[in-house]
Structure formats: C-alpha cells, structure tokens
Tab-separated table of C-alpha atoms in Angstrom:
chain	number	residue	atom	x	y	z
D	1	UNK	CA	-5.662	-18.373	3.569
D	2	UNK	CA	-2.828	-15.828	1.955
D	3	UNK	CA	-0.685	-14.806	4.143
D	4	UNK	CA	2.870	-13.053	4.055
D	5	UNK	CA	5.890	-12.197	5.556
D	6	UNK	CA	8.798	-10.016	5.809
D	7	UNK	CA	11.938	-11.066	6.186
D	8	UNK	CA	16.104	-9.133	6.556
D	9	UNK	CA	18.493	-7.241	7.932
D	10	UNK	CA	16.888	-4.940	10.629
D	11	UNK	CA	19.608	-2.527	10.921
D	12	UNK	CA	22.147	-1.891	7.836
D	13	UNK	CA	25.092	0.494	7.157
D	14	UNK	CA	24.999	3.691	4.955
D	15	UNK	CA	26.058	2.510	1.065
D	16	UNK	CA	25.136	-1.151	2.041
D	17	UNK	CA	22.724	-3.059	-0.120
D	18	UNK	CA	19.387	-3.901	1.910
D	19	UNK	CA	17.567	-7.607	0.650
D	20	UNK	CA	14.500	-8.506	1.753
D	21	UNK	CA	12.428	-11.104	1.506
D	22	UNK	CA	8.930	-11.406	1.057
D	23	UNK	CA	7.699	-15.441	1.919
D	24	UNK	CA	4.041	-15.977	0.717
D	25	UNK	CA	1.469	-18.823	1.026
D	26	UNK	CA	-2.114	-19.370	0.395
D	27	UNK	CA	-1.069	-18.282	-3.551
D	28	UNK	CA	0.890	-19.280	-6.623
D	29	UNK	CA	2.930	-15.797	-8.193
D	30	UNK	CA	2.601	-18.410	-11.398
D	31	UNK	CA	-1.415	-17.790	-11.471
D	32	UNK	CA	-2.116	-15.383	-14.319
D	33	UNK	CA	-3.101	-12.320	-12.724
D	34	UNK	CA	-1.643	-11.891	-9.319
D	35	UNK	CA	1.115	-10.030	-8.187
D	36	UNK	CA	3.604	-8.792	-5.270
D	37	UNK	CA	4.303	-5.249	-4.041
D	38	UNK	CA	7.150	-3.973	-1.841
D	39	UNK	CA	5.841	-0.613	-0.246
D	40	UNK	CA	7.663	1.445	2.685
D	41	UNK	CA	6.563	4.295	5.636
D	42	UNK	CA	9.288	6.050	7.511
D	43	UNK	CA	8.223	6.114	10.758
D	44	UNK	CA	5.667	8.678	11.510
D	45	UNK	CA	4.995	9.346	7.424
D	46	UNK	CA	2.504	7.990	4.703
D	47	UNK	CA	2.936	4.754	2.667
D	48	UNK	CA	5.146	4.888	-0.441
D	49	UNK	CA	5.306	2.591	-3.207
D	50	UNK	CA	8.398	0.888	-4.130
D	51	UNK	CA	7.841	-1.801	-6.695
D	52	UNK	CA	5.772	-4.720	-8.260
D	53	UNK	CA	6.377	-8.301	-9.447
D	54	UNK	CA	3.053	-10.008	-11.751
D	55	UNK	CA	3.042	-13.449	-12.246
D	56	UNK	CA	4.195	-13.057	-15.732
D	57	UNK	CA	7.685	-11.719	-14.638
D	58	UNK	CA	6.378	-8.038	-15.505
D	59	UNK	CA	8.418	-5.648	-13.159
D	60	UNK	CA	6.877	-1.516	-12.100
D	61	UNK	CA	9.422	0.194	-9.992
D	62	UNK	CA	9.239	3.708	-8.490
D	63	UNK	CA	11.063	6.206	-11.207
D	64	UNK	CA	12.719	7.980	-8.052
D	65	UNK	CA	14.222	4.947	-6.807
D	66	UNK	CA	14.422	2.790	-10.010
D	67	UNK	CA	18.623	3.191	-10.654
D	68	UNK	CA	18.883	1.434	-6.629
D	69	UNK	CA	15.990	-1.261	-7.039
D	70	UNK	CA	15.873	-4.242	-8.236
D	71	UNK	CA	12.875	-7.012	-7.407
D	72	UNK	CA	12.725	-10.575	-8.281
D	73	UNK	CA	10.628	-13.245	-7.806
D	74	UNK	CA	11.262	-17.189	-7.085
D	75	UNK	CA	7.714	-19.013	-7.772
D	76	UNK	CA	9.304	-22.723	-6.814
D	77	UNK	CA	9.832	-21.508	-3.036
D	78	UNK	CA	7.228	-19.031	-3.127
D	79	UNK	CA	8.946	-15.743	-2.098
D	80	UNK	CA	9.619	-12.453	-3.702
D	81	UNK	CA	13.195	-10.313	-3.039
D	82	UNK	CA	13.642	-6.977	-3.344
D	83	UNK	CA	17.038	-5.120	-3.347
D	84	UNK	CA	18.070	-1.693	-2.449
D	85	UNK	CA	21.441	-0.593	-3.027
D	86	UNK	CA	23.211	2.326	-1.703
D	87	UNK	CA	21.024	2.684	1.788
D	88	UNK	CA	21.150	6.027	3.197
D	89	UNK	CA	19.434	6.956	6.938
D	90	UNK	CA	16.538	8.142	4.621
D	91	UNK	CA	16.081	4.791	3.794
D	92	UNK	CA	14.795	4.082	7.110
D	93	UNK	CA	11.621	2.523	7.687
D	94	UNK	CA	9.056	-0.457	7.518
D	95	UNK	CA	9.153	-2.051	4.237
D	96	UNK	CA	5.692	-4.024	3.889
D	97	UNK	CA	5.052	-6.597	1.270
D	98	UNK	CA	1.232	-7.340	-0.260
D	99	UNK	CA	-0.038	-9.612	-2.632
D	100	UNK	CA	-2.501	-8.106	-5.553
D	101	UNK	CA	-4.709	-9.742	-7.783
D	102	UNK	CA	-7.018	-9.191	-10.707
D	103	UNK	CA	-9.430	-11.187	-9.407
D	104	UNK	CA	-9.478	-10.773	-5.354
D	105	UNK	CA	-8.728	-6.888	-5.487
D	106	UNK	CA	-8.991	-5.460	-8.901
D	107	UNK	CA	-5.179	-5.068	-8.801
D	108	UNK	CA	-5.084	-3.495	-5.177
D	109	UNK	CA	-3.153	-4.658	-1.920
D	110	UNK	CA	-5.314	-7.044	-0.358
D	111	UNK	CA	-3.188	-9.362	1.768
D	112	UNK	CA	-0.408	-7.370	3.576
D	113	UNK	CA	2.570	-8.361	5.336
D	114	UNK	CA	3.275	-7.440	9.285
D	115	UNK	CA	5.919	-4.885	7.910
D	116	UNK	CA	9.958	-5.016	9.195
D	117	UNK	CA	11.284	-2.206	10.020
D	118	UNK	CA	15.032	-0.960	8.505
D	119	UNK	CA	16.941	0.703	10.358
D	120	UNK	CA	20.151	2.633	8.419
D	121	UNK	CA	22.853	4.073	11.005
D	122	UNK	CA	26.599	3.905	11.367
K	1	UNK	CA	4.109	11.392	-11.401
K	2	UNK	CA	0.154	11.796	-10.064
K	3	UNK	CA	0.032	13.443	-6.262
K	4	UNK	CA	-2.932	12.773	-4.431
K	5	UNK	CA	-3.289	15.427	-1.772
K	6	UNK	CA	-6.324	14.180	0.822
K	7	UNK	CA	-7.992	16.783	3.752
K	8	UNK	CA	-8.328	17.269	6.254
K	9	UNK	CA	-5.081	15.999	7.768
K	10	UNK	CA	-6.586	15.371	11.047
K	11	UNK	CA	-10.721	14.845	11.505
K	12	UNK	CA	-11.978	14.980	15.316
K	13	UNK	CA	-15.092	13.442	15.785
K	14	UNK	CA	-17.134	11.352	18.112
K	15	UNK	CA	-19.023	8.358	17.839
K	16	UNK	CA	-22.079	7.803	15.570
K	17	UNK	CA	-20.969	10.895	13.175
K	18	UNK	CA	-20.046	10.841	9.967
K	19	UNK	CA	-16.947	11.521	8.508
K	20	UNK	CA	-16.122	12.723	5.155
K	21	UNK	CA	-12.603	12.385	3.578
K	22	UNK	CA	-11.311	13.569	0.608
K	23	UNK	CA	-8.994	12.835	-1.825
K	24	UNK	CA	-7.918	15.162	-5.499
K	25	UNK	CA	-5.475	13.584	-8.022
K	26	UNK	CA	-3.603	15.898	-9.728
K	27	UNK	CA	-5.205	14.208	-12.958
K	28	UNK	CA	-7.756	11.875	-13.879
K	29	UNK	CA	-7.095	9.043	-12.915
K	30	UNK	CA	-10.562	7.595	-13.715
K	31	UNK	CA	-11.665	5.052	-11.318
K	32	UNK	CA	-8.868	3.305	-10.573
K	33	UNK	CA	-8.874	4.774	-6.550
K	34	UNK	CA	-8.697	2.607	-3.686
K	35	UNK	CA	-8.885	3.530	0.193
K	36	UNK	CA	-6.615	1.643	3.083
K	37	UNK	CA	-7.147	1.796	7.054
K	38	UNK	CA	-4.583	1.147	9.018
K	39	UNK	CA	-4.726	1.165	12.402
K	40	UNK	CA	-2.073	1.907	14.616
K	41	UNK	CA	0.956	-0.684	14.728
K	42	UNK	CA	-0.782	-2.216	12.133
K	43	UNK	CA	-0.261	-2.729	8.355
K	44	UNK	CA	-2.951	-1.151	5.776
K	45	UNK	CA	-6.282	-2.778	5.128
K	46	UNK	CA	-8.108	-2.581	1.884
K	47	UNK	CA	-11.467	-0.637	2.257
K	48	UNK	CA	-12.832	0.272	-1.452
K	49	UNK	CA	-11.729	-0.393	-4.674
K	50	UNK	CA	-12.161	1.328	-7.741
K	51	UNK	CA	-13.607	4.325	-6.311
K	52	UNK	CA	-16.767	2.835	-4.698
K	53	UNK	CA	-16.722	-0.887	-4.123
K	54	UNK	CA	-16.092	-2.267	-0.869
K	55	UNK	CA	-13.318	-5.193	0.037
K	56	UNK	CA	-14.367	-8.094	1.246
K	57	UNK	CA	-15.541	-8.438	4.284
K	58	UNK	CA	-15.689	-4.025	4.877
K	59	UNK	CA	-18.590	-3.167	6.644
K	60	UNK	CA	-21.391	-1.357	5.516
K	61	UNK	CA	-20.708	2.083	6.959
K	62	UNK	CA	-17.587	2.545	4.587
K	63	UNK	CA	-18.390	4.207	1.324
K	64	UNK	CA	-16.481	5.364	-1.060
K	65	UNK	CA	-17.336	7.723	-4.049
K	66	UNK	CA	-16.049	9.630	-7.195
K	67	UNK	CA	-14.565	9.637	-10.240
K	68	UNK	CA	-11.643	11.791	-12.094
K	69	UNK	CA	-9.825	14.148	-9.927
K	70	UNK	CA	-12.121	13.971	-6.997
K	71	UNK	CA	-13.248	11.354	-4.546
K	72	UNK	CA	-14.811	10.909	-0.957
K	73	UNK	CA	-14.544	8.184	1.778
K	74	UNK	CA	-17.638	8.246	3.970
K	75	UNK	CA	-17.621	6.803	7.254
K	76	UNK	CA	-21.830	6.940	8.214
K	77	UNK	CA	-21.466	6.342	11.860
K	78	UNK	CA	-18.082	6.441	13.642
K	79	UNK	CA	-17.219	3.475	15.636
K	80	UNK	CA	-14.350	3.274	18.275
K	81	UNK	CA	-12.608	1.161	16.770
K	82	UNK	CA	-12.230	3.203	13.405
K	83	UNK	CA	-9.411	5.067	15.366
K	84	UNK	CA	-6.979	5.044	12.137
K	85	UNK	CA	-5.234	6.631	9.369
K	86	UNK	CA	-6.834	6.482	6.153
K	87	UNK	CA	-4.681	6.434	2.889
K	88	UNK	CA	-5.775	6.838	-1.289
K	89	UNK	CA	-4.262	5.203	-3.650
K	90	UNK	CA	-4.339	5.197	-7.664
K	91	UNK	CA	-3.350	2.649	-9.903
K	92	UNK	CA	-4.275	4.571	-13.005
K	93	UNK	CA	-0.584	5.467	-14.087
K	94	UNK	CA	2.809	4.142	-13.280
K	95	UNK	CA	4.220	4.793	-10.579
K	96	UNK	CA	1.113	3.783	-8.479
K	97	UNK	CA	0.788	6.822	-5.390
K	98	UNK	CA	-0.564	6.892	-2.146
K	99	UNK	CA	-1.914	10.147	-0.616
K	100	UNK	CA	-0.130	11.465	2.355
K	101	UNK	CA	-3.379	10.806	4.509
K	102	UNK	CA	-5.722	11.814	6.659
K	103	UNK	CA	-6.020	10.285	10.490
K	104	UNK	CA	-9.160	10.450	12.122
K	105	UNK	CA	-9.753	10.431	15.957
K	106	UNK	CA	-12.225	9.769	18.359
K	107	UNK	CA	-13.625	12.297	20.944
C-alpha cells in the first residue's frame, strides 16, 4: 500500500525559506521508473505544479518558480524535500506531494498526499 | 508554457445525467491528458490517463476522450457523491499544467 505524507512549517515569514518534507512508503524512489511531485492550490484556486524527482535523480521544476526551488530526494529514509526560498503571502497554500510511475500511472499522480497547508504572514 | 483552459467553470446537474467536460490545450499535446477529482477537503484522485483510460479502480461511468488540442470527460450518470472539482492535466511538455477546472454540482 503507497502511501504519503506531508510534513513542515505551517506558518512561515515573508523572505524565509519554506522545507518540506514528503515521507513515502509502500515504494522504493530507487525503482527505475517512479517518481515524486510537489504540487500546490492556494486556497480557493486550481492545482499548480511545482516540481519532480525520478528515481534516477532527474529533476523538472516549474520555469516560473525554478530560481526559488530546489527538490531533493533521500532514497535510504524514503522521503523527498522540497525548498522554497524567498516566501511571499502568495506563497500561501497546500503543498501536496504524489508519487508517479511508469508502470502504475503512465507517469501521472496516482498516490497523493493529505496536503499541508502554508501559511506566509508577518 | 501549454494552458489548458476547461468549460464550463461550473456544471449544475442532477442525478442520473450526464455531464460533459471539456478541456483545449493551447497545443497538441497528443495523448498525454489525464483527469483528477477531488472532492472537497480532499486531495486529487486520478480518473483517466492518457486521454481515455481509466485508473484503477474508476468506475465505469467515467470516460474520458480525445486527442490533440481537444478532449472530453464524460460522467454517464451523475451520482451524489461525484460532488467535486474536476482538473486536466498534460504531461506532454515541460512544465507539466493543470487546467484551472471545472466543479460540478448536484441539484
């Protein structure tokens, strides 16, 4: 059974750096065709992609938000951490991770996380 | 960048119609479409992949359709419980895009 989960800060600062971690089982991100994406949705608005780990240490990131991202993975303790620098009250939202896979979803999000919502205010 | 714009925005319908919602990329994106439910409070689901084939465990009354620049999401016979927002997505070009949805409601 895959399952995964969000993990940070729920509230951070304007100009802080968000991390967030992504804890996984039920997969290995060493098995040749699976990956992990971060995607967000300010409250009341559609989804929006962020970025993508494969197993193979091949990273996609958003072109609007590429200079501020930054994801990495850590197969031994199976979890994925994304980074966001410079957090601005537009950065608010719930940040979801989901696992994809060649095989399970033809490269779609299959598995989801519950989501944790980020909260930027003074 | 590819936009996918989906319509209506907001589909009003009772049980045991059928619903039809669209989705246009702003280029070909081939296949390579996928449709997500997600219910409210909830994260998104998987429905179809590439275009027209259903995720495990979807039931029967959720088609999808389409190829290119144009594709449909058929819902045969509303249930209750298909309350939701329903989002495209392509994974035919970096960066991979969601539309900006289309929630349908129950009368």
């Amino acid at each position: 059974q895959i399952t995964l989960k969000e993990s940070g800060p729920t509230l951070v600062k304007p100009t802080q750096t968000l991390t967030l971690t992504c804890t996984f089982s039920g997969f290995s991100l060493s098995t040749s065709g699976v990956g992990v994406g971060w995607i967000r949705q300010p409250p009341g608005k559609a989804l929006e992609w962020l970025a993508l780990i494969y197993w193979d240490d091949d990273k996609r990131y958003s072109p609007s938000l590429r200079s501020r991202l930054t994801i990495t993975k850590d197969t031994s303790k199976n979890q994925v951490v994304l980074t966001l620098t410079n957090m601005d009250p537009v950065d608010t939202a719930t940040y979801f991770c989901a696992h994809t896979s060649r095989i399970s979803s033809r490269y779609y999000f299959d598995y989801w996380g519950q989501g944790t919502l980020v909260t930027v205010s003074s | 960048e590819i936009v996918l714009t989906q319509s209506p925005a907001t589909l009003s319908l009772s049980p045991g119609e059928r619903a039809t919602l669209s989705c246009r990329a702003s280029q070909s994106v081939s296949s390579y479409l996928a449709w997500y439910q997600q219910k409210p409070g909830q994260a998104p689901r998987l429905l179809i992949c590439d275009a027209s084939n259903r995720a495990t465990g979807i039931p029967a009354r959720f088609s999808g359709s389409g190829s290119g620049t144009d594709f449909t999401l058929t819902i045969s016979s509303l249930e209750p419980e298909d309350l939701a927002v329903y989002y495209c997505q392509q994974r035919s070009n970096w960066p991979w895009t969601f539309g900006q949805g289309t929630k349908v409601e129950i009368k």
